Amino acid sequence: MDRRRSSVRSIKGDFKRGNWANKTEFLLSCMGYAIGIGNVWRFPYLCYRNGGGAFLVPYLLMLFLCGVPLFFMETTLGQFAGTGCITMFKIAPLFKGAGYAIVAVNIICTTYYNVIIAYPLLFLANCFRWKLPWIDCENSWNTDNCLPLSGRDTTRIYTNSTILDLNNNFTSERRTKTPADEFFHNRILNISESIEDVGSIVWPLFFCDVVAWVVVYLCIMNGVKSVGKVVYFTATFPFVILFVLLIRGITLPGAWDGIFFYIYPQWHQLTNLKVWADAAVQIFFSLGPGWGGIVNMASYNEFRNNNKGDSILVPILNCGTSIFAGFVVFSVLGFMSYKTGLPVSTVATGGPGLAFVTYPEAITMLPWPHVWAVLFFIMLFLLGLDSCFVQIEAIISSVIDEYPFLMKRKQLVAFASCFIMFLGSILFVTNGGMYLLQLFDWYAASISVILICLVEVFIVGWTYGTDNFVRDLEFMTQEKVHWWWPLCWKFVTPIILTFIFMTSIAFNTTITYHGFLYPDWSIVLGWSSCAASMLCIPLYMGYKLLYFEEGDFVE
């Protein structure tokens, strides 16, 4: 242990990686990384769909059985090693390929994730018009199927194929869309008919993508020094906006009906396996283990920092934000239900549909809609921004730690990384870009990351060993480690991760977007994007076994 500790610490001293200026910067960076767009567009819908308040039972159980132990484990790995996600695997050199897998996953996923934060920018640019362009059907991008949400006196229910008028019975048999739906798909995305028609570049979205990449580069160009200052704004201002939106939301008529719909417990749902699977998956992907971001941020801590408190606080704040965001979302959806006469269950959606269709549609019904639209899309941009630049910083730091001669050219490495990923992101700002984005997000960003985390807990629990890991942790923090943590790292968390992995495959057998069912060749492409990162692990193992040296299994 002493030999490894001295060699690891020398990396920080020799190459001047630097540290956070204070603990607040680390905590804000972790909060900004963990609290992202998914807290707003995914959790509220999952909660309502899976039993309302009853969903909090499996959700909080998964938080403390899997989320917090994983977060604690990764902050310990990063802080003790003082290096990024490649070099940290010196505790089990045979598995160093997992570090390269993390970098590969980040490169693939950040390439398209930055396009997601370009969407709010393009919405923002359209907010400064006299009339919000998604308020009616009188625009060049609207089709004959566009139909605004009606008032309470002529209530209509919209389905994928029909319009039903509650006053006049059946009126037509055609596919209808709201103005916000057509604005997002026909104007923002200018979407094609299928993934087989990639089409050309959507130039307004392309320019917003450029702006997003420039902002990301400016945030990370000086590494931890610039990131530590930027997060004071990017990690806190979204909370201010969420609070303002909540105050506005709960004062609207119908708001409390929406909130009641959100939190009303349906206890019978707890017998449904999928509810538990959704809770586990949401905790896992919300906190962001397995991406290298947590490890990298912790690597800039002071060696004696007590990371246990940090590792409990950040996940709790993350979950609290998700629950809080649900009140913000469903208060406005309740108002939307009141205005249209539609049931809350009809207007409630999740994912991009909530952020870029349903919520913007609801905003048009508010007084001063431009103000609320600007605040909402600024919030979405900031939520996505700090998650994005933390992941890119993880890539850069990991590469530089592995190849220290690049330290003197860190700004150039940061620019080259951003530029290369920007070139890759162009594919996702084409007419068929959203189909590709959904495909890569489905495969490259899910199964790969779960397997990486399984490798991490296997190393800590069974290869390096929890006894050694706990000894290192106690030496670092100068505190005794409770028996609960090694129990989780060795047994509980690996079992839950295996459950997440199996249910992710079992419950996600088909992929669709906008009514389009993906063809077989695209599924092969999706699995290839997953394999591109995962192959790093067995390939590196093969290399190490072929050129075996003493200490290649565990140092």
XYZ file of C-alpha atoms in Angstrom:
555
model
C 0.000 0.000 0.000
C 2.789 2.432 0.883
C 4.524 1.919 -2.459
C 1.326 2.532 -4.391
C 0.384 5.553 -2.327
C 3.749 7.218 -2.781
C 3.759 6.591 -6.525
C 0.223 7.874 -6.917
C 0.868 10.993 -4.888
C 3.988 11.718 -6.939
C 1.841 12.024 -10.041
C 0.068 15.001 -8.500
C 3.295 16.572 -7.335
C 5.318 16.085 -10.502
C 2.720 17.176 -13.001
C 0.865 19.767 -10.910
C -2.663 18.561 -11.542
C -3.938 21.085 -9.042
C -6.788 20.962 -6.557
C -10.145 22.579 -5.981
C -9.737 25.994 -4.395
C -12.137 24.869 -1.662
C -14.593 22.118 -0.834
C -17.525 24.176 -2.102
C -16.190 23.960 -5.664
C -16.054 20.178 -5.442
C -19.576 19.897 -4.040
C -21.017 22.290 -6.631
C -19.255 20.399 -9.422
C -20.703 17.113 -8.161
C -24.149 18.668 -7.880
C -23.938 20.161 -11.354
C -22.762 16.847 -12.775
C -25.371 14.681 -11.055
C -28.325 17.071 -11.331
C -29.086 17.230 -15.037
C -31.905 17.418 -17.534
C -33.096 13.940 -16.549
C -34.110 15.233 -13.120
C -36.664 17.448 -14.866
C -37.836 15.407 -17.831
C -37.557 11.817 -16.594
C -38.108 11.452 -12.846
C -41.483 13.274 -12.503
C -43.030 11.148 -15.240
C -41.560 7.929 -13.805
C -42.879 8.811 -10.369
C -46.441 9.422 -11.570
C -46.404 6.358 -13.860
C -45.058 4.019 -11.196
C -47.356 4.711 -8.289
C -46.869 8.359 -7.329
C -45.758 8.663 -3.717
C -45.435 4.873 -3.478
C -42.587 5.048 -6.026
C -40.469 6.828 -3.418
C -40.191 3.568 -1.439
C -38.147 1.631 -4.041
C -36.513 4.876 -5.196
C -35.075 5.727 -1.771
C -34.152 2.098 -1.086
C -32.150 1.973 -4.309
C -30.546 5.289 -3.382
C -29.084 3.953 -0.134
C -28.394 0.387 -1.289
C -26.796 1.224 -4.632
C -26.533 4.948 -5.395
C -24.736 6.196 -2.290
C -22.331 3.196 -2.016
C -21.336 3.610 -5.674
C -20.842 7.353 -5.252
C -18.761 6.796 -2.098
C -16.688 4.114 -3.815
C -15.906 6.300 -6.834
C -15.001 9.390 -4.793
C -12.669 7.184 -2.738
C -11.030 5.738 -5.847
C -10.489 9.176 -7.349
C -9.387 10.958 -4.183
C -6.968 8.247 -3.051
C -5.384 7.805 -6.473
C -5.374 11.515 -7.301
C -5.730 10.608 -10.976
C -8.356 10.137 -13.658
C -10.314 7.041 -14.582
C -7.575 5.274 -16.580
C -4.674 5.547 -14.164
C -6.828 4.757 -11.119
C -7.041 1.138 -12.301
C -3.482 0.582 -11.131
C -5.178 -1.126 -8.160
C -5.945 -3.948 -10.627
C -3.846 -3.413 -13.775
C -5.436 -6.347 -15.590
C -8.704 -4.377 -15.647
C -7.203 -1.116 -16.852
C -9.186 -1.525 -20.056
C -12.234 -0.424 -18.048
C -10.615 3.002 -17.816
C -10.283 3.160 -21.587
C -13.892 1.947 -21.834
C -15.006 4.881 -19.673
C -13.199 7.325 -21.958
C -14.714 5.664 -25.038
C -18.253 5.833 -23.605
C -17.765 9.488 -22.725
C -16.527 10.349 -26.208
C -19.475 8.611 -27.881
C -22.142 9.966 -25.548
C -20.863 13.514 -25.051
C -20.784 13.864 -28.824
C -24.564 13.623 -29.005
C -25.341 14.949 -25.510
C -24.047 18.366 -26.485
C -26.660 18.440 -29.253
C -29.346 17.996 -26.586
C -28.212 21.187 -24.844
C -28.264 22.925 -28.231
C -32.052 22.407 -28.373
C -32.780 24.857 -25.505
C -30.497 27.403 -27.180
C -32.536 27.268 -30.378
C -35.751 27.518 -28.373
C -34.274 30.543 -26.589
C -33.489 32.222 -29.890
C -37.142 31.807 -30.859
C -38.416 33.218 -27.561
C -37.523 36.764 -28.579
C -40.302 37.097 -31.103
C -43.450 39.126 -30.703
C -45.408 35.866 -30.475
C -44.038 32.517 -29.355
C -43.843 30.487 -32.586
C -45.336 27.343 -31.040
C -48.500 29.074 -29.863
C -50.610 28.440 -32.989
C -50.678 26.660 -36.361
C -50.112 29.702 -38.588
C -46.470 29.089 -39.476
C -44.691 27.748 -42.528
C -43.662 24.537 -40.763
C -47.187 23.650 -39.653
C -49.157 20.971 -41.484
C -52.850 20.329 -42.009
C -52.708 17.998 -39.016
C -51.807 20.815 -36.628
C -54.558 21.634 -34.155
C -54.189 23.916 -31.094
C -55.373 22.700 -27.734
C -58.960 23.857 -27.358
C -60.635 25.588 -24.467
C -62.789 23.888 -21.881
C -65.999 24.519 -23.829
C -64.968 22.334 -26.765
C -62.804 19.754 -25.112
C -60.777 17.496 -27.360
C -58.636 14.520 -26.564
C -55.610 13.958 -28.753
C -54.403 10.488 -29.534
C -51.962 9.228 -32.108
C -54.633 8.641 -34.699
C -57.896 10.393 -33.853
C -59.587 13.481 -32.504
C -62.467 12.909 -30.138
C -64.755 15.850 -29.397
C -66.573 15.311 -26.106
C -69.387 17.623 -27.175
C -69.786 16.506 -30.778
C -68.655 12.882 -30.525
C -66.376 11.437 -33.212
C -65.221 14.102 -35.673
C -62.352 12.723 -37.721
C -59.866 9.909 -38.167
C -56.539 11.594 -38.793
C -53.274 11.959 -36.955
C -53.155 15.295 -35.137
C -50.362 17.240 -33.490
C -50.180 20.291 -31.285
C -48.369 23.478 -32.405
C -45.565 22.770 -29.908
C -45.130 19.245 -31.277
C -44.841 20.511 -34.851
C -42.534 23.355 -33.826
C -40.121 20.945 -32.158
C -40.161 18.249 -34.828
C -40.685 20.321 -37.977
C -38.823 23.511 -37.059
C -36.193 22.731 -34.404
C -35.336 19.232 -35.671
C -36.722 19.492 -39.208
C -37.031 15.759 -38.771
C -37.100 13.275 -41.644
C -39.433 10.306 -42.002
C -36.988 7.699 -40.712
C -33.424 6.921 -39.687
C -32.788 5.752 -43.251
C -33.193 9.352 -44.422
C -30.385 11.233 -42.663
C -30.881 14.182 -44.987
C -28.858 17.376 -44.721
C -27.651 19.614 -41.900
C -30.303 21.608 -40.037
C -28.388 24.883 -40.039
C -30.094 26.736 -37.140
C -29.467 23.702 -34.935
C -25.913 23.421 -36.275
C -25.088 26.993 -35.220
C -26.553 26.384 -31.756
C -24.409 23.260 -31.530
C -21.356 25.391 -32.338
C -22.303 27.876 -29.606
C -22.781 25.052 -27.104
C -19.341 23.615 -27.874
C -17.700 27.038 -27.577
C -19.310 27.538 -24.164
C -18.178 24.075 -23.045
C -14.602 24.763 -24.151
C -14.502 28.102 -22.334
C -15.664 26.328 -19.175
C -12.950 23.646 -19.273
C -10.042 25.360 -21.040
C -8.165 25.882 -17.757
C -9.211 22.595 -16.234
C -10.253 22.513 -12.602
C -9.436 26.202 -12.162
C -12.094 27.341 -14.623
C -14.589 24.576 -13.846
C -14.440 25.409 -10.140
C -15.463 29.004 -10.823
C -18.097 28.351 -13.485
C -20.088 25.941 -11.305
C -20.875 28.704 -8.820
C -23.342 29.894 -11.460
C -24.210 26.830 -13.546
C -24.914 24.593 -10.535
C -26.907 27.115 -8.484
C -28.915 29.265 -10.895
C -31.113 26.349 -12.074
C -32.331 26.026 -8.469
C -33.320 29.683 -8.469
C -35.282 29.180 -11.684
C -36.905 25.983 -10.377
C -38.034 27.850 -7.275
C -39.449 30.738 -9.323
C -41.271 28.307 -11.623
C -42.702 26.474 -8.604
C -44.052 29.680 -7.053
C -45.626 30.577 -10.387
C -46.955 27.043 -10.847
C -48.677 26.545 -7.500
C -50.537 29.853 -7.848
C -52.251 28.686 -11.048
C -55.779 27.239 -11.130
C -55.707 23.457 -11.302
C -52.104 23.279 -10.049
C -52.915 21.291 -6.927
C -54.870 18.758 -8.951
C -51.704 18.130 -10.948
C -49.582 17.881 -7.794
C -52.066 15.467 -6.212
C -51.906 13.355 -9.364
C -48.093 13.360 -9.036
C -47.805 12.332 -5.379
C -50.946 10.252 -4.738
C -49.624 6.838 -3.617
C -50.780 3.755 -5.480
C -49.421 1.099 -3.151
C -50.438 -1.824 -5.348
C -47.743 -0.746 -7.827
C -45.072 -1.962 -5.400
C -45.863 -5.533 -6.457
C -44.830 -4.680 -10.020
C -41.228 -5.678 -10.807
C -40.917 -2.950 -13.433
C -41.532 -0.273 -10.786
C -38.498 -1.504 -8.853
C -36.492 -1.744 -12.059
C -37.372 1.841 -13.007
C -36.386 3.050 -9.531
C -33.013 1.303 -9.719
C -32.301 2.508 -13.252
C -33.283 6.088 -12.410
C -31.005 6.214 -9.354
C -28.145 4.708 -11.320
C -28.284 7.023 -14.322
C -29.217 10.104 -12.330
C -26.120 10.007 -10.105
C -23.798 9.215 -13.004
C -21.386 6.531 -11.733
C -19.364 4.688 -14.341
C -18.776 7.773 -16.505
C -15.537 8.860 -14.835
C -16.934 12.230 -13.803
C -17.186 11.398 -10.092
C -13.726 9.812 -10.032
C -12.180 12.760 -11.848
C -13.774 15.434 -9.663
C -12.736 13.601 -6.493
C -9.167 13.304 -7.795
C -8.777 17.064 -7.309
C -9.696 16.883 -3.604
C -7.152 17.235 -0.844
C -5.948 13.781 0.151
C -7.301 14.030 3.710
C -10.745 15.279 2.671
C -13.542 13.367 4.420
C -15.404 12.215 1.325
C -18.034 10.138 3.135
C -20.178 13.149 3.992
C -19.855 14.461 0.430
C -20.877 11.077 -0.958
C -24.055 11.060 1.120
C -24.966 14.727 0.670
C -24.755 14.930 -3.138
C -26.978 11.885 -3.882
C -29.572 13.109 -1.366
C -29.570 16.583 -2.954
C -29.875 14.967 -6.364
C -32.929 12.939 -5.343
C -34.431 15.910 -3.542
C -34.073 17.985 -6.699
C -35.823 15.298 -8.741
C -38.759 15.244 -6.334
C -38.855 19.059 -6.218
C -38.806 19.250 -10.020
C -41.847 16.989 -10.061
C -43.835 19.611 -8.161
C -42.708 22.244 -10.676
C -43.699 20.120 -13.666
C -47.005 18.773 -12.401
C -48.238 22.098 -11.037
C -48.059 23.446 -14.589
C -49.476 20.241 -16.089
C -52.388 20.540 -13.658
C -52.989 24.062 -14.937
C -52.772 22.775 -18.500
C -55.351 20.127 -17.650
C -57.606 22.816 -16.164
C -57.339 25.003 -19.269
C -57.913 22.241 -21.804
C -60.201 19.914 -19.911
C -57.876 17.016 -20.668
C -57.040 14.586 -17.842
C -53.604 15.074 -16.301
C -52.758 11.542 -17.419
C -53.260 12.654 -21.033
C -51.023 15.731 -20.911
C -48.317 14.072 -18.772
C -45.334 12.817 -20.750
C -41.687 12.055 -20.082
C -38.342 12.529 -21.814
C -37.784 15.074 -24.593
C -41.536 15.235 -25.155
C -42.011 16.810 -21.727
C -39.174 19.313 -22.031
C -39.645 20.366 -25.641
C -43.343 19.770 -26.365
C -45.652 19.487 -23.351
C -44.091 22.080 -21.030
C -43.615 24.687 -23.801
C -47.254 24.091 -24.760
C -48.303 24.737 -21.162
C -46.179 27.896 -21.018
C -48.216 29.433 -23.853
C -51.266 29.368 -21.572
C -49.551 31.425 -18.852
C -49.593 35.212 -18.561
C -46.278 36.621 -19.841
C -45.353 33.372 -21.610
C -42.101 34.800 -23.025
C -40.680 35.313 -19.524
C -41.426 31.776 -18.382
C -40.170 30.297 -21.650
C -36.840 32.130 -21.356
C -36.379 31.026 -17.739
C -37.299 27.425 -18.509
C -34.914 27.033 -21.444
C -32.052 28.783 -19.660
C -32.548 26.285 -16.845
C -32.474 23.318 -19.247
C -29.314 24.625 -20.910
C -27.489 25.081 -17.600
C -28.611 21.686 -16.291
C -27.160 20.039 -19.375
C -24.073 22.248 -19.581
C -22.324 21.340 -16.344
C -23.068 17.640 -16.826
C -21.468 17.918 -20.251
C -18.301 19.792 -19.357
C -17.619 17.579 -16.331
C -17.702 14.524 -18.614
C -15.361 16.161 -21.126
C -13.013 17.224 -18.344
C -12.981 13.570 -17.250
C -11.822 12.567 -20.739
C -9.088 15.202 -20.848
C -7.762 14.564 -17.332
C -7.728 10.804 -17.843
C -5.734 11.076 -21.058
C -3.251 13.567 -19.581
C -2.764 11.473 -16.435
C -1.997 8.465 -18.615
C 0.283 10.465 -20.926
C 1.771 13.178 -18.653
C 3.812 14.832 -21.426
C 0.517 16.355 -22.599
C 0.150 18.371 -19.366
C 1.934 21.391 -20.839
C -0.493 21.346 -23.760
C -3.673 20.940 -21.722
C -5.542 23.801 -23.423
C -4.647 22.352 -26.806
C -5.810 18.902 -25.684
C -9.080 20.445 -24.475
C -9.576 22.268 -27.774
C -8.743 19.186 -29.837
C -11.125 17.045 -27.766
C -13.985 19.517 -28.158
C -13.316 19.978 -31.864
C -13.202 16.242 -32.619
C -16.433 15.622 -30.712
C -18.017 18.640 -32.401
C -17.258 17.075 -35.786
C -18.944 13.886 -34.610
C -21.957 15.839 -33.352
C -22.697 17.154 -36.848
C -24.283 13.787 -37.632
C -26.869 14.496 -34.917
C -27.916 17.915 -36.265
C -29.109 16.479 -39.568
C -32.727 15.773 -40.490
C -32.367 12.220 -39.191
C -30.197 13.228 -36.252
C -32.808 12.645 -33.558
C -33.295 9.041 -34.655
C -29.547 8.474 -34.361
C -29.406 10.292 -31.031
C -32.107 8.067 -29.553
C -30.380 4.967 -30.932
C -26.976 5.777 -29.430
C -28.526 6.903 -26.151
C -30.427 3.612 -25.945
C -27.375 1.395 -26.416
C -24.079 3.231 -25.920
C -25.166 5.088 -22.778
C -26.924 2.335 -20.880
C -25.632 -1.223 -20.960
C -21.994 -0.156 -21.336
C -22.033 2.023 -18.234
C -23.771 -0.637 -16.135
C -21.100 -3.182 -17.093
C -18.331 -0.696 -16.278
C -19.782 -0.225 -12.789
C -20.003 -3.990 -12.367
C -16.302 -4.214 -13.203
C -15.525 -1.456 -10.681
C -17.377 -3.113 -7.790
C -15.893 -6.503 -8.746
C -12.404 -5.004 -8.511
C -13.063 -3.289 -5.185
C -15.029 -6.158 -3.671
C -13.218 -9.206 -4.969
C -9.984 -8.449 -6.845
C -8.297 -5.706 -4.842
C -10.484 -6.684 -1.908
C -12.648 -4.707 0.475
C -10.131 -5.211 3.300
C -7.428 -3.398 1.336
C -9.893 -0.800 0.085
C -11.183 -0.060 3.596
C -7.617 0.139 4.911
C -6.771 2.725 2.249
C -9.948 4.675 2.987
C -9.245 4.733 6.728
C -5.675 5.869 6.096
C -6.929 8.651 3.814
C -9.731 10.005 6.015
C -8.266 9.028 9.404
C -11.678 7.604 10.337
C -13.009 4.126 10.992
C -15.170 2.731 8.173
C -18.533 1.259 9.181
C -19.118 -2.399 8.257
C -22.106 -1.380 6.125
C -19.942 0.024 3.323
C -17.819 -3.070 2.561
C -21.000 -5.161 2.787
C -22.537 -3.021 0.042
C -19.423 -2.975 -2.136
C -18.972 -6.732 -1.920
C -22.540 -8.042 -2.050
C -25.497 -5.634 -2.056
C -24.480 -3.179 -4.781
C -23.216 -5.846 -7.249
C -26.522 -7.725 -6.883
C -28.531 -4.565 -7.582
C -26.309 -3.674 -10.553
C -26.874 -7.150 -11.966
C -30.623 -6.618 -11.490
C -30.390 -3.267 -13.319
C -28.438 -4.865 -16.151
C -30.884 -7.742 -16.620
C -34.022 -5.597 -16.403
C -32.549 -3.000 -18.769
C -32.312 -5.717 -21.398
C -35.600 -7.445 -20.524
C -37.790 -4.327 -20.482
C -36.165 -2.547 -23.419
C -36.613 -5.000 -26.252
C -37.729 -2.517 -28.932
C -36.798 1.059 -29.691
C -39.109 3.583 -31.331
C -39.203 7.326 -31.815
C -41.995 9.510 -33.176
C -43.922 6.405 -34.203
C -40.948 5.012 -36.132
C -39.817 1.447 -35.380
C -36.084 1.056 -35.915
C -34.954 -1.450 -38.589
C -32.683 -4.393 -37.815
C -29.553 -2.823 -39.305
C -29.867 0.148 -36.946
C -30.109 -2.214 -33.977
C -26.811 -3.753 -35.094
C -25.361 -0.227 -35.244
C -26.613 0.433 -31.725
C -25.044 -2.714 -30.324
C -21.833 -1.831 -32.167
C -21.706 1.518 -30.352
C -22.029 -0.418 -27.097
C -19.348 -2.924 -28.096
C -16.953 -0.148 -29.157
C -16.398 0.750 -25.523
C -16.860 -2.627 -23.874
C -14.280 -4.359 -26.091
C -11.620 -2.205 -24.436
C -11.844 -4.416 -21.343
C -11.208 -7.885 -22.862
C -8.752 -6.504 -25.430
C -6.613 -4.918 -22.725
C -6.855 -8.092 -20.647
C -5.619 -10.082 -23.623
C -2.748 -7.660 -24.095
C -1.732 -7.894 -20.426
C -1.950 -11.679 -20.378
C 0.131 -11.864 -23.543
C 2.809 -9.588 -22.111
C 2.438 -10.605 -18.467
C 4.606 -8.928 -15.862
C 4.642 -9.262 -12.082
C 1.986 -7.017 -10.531
C -0.283 -6.987 -13.572
C -3.198 -8.493 -11.644
C -3.219 -6.469 -8.432
C -0.731 -3.866 -7.283
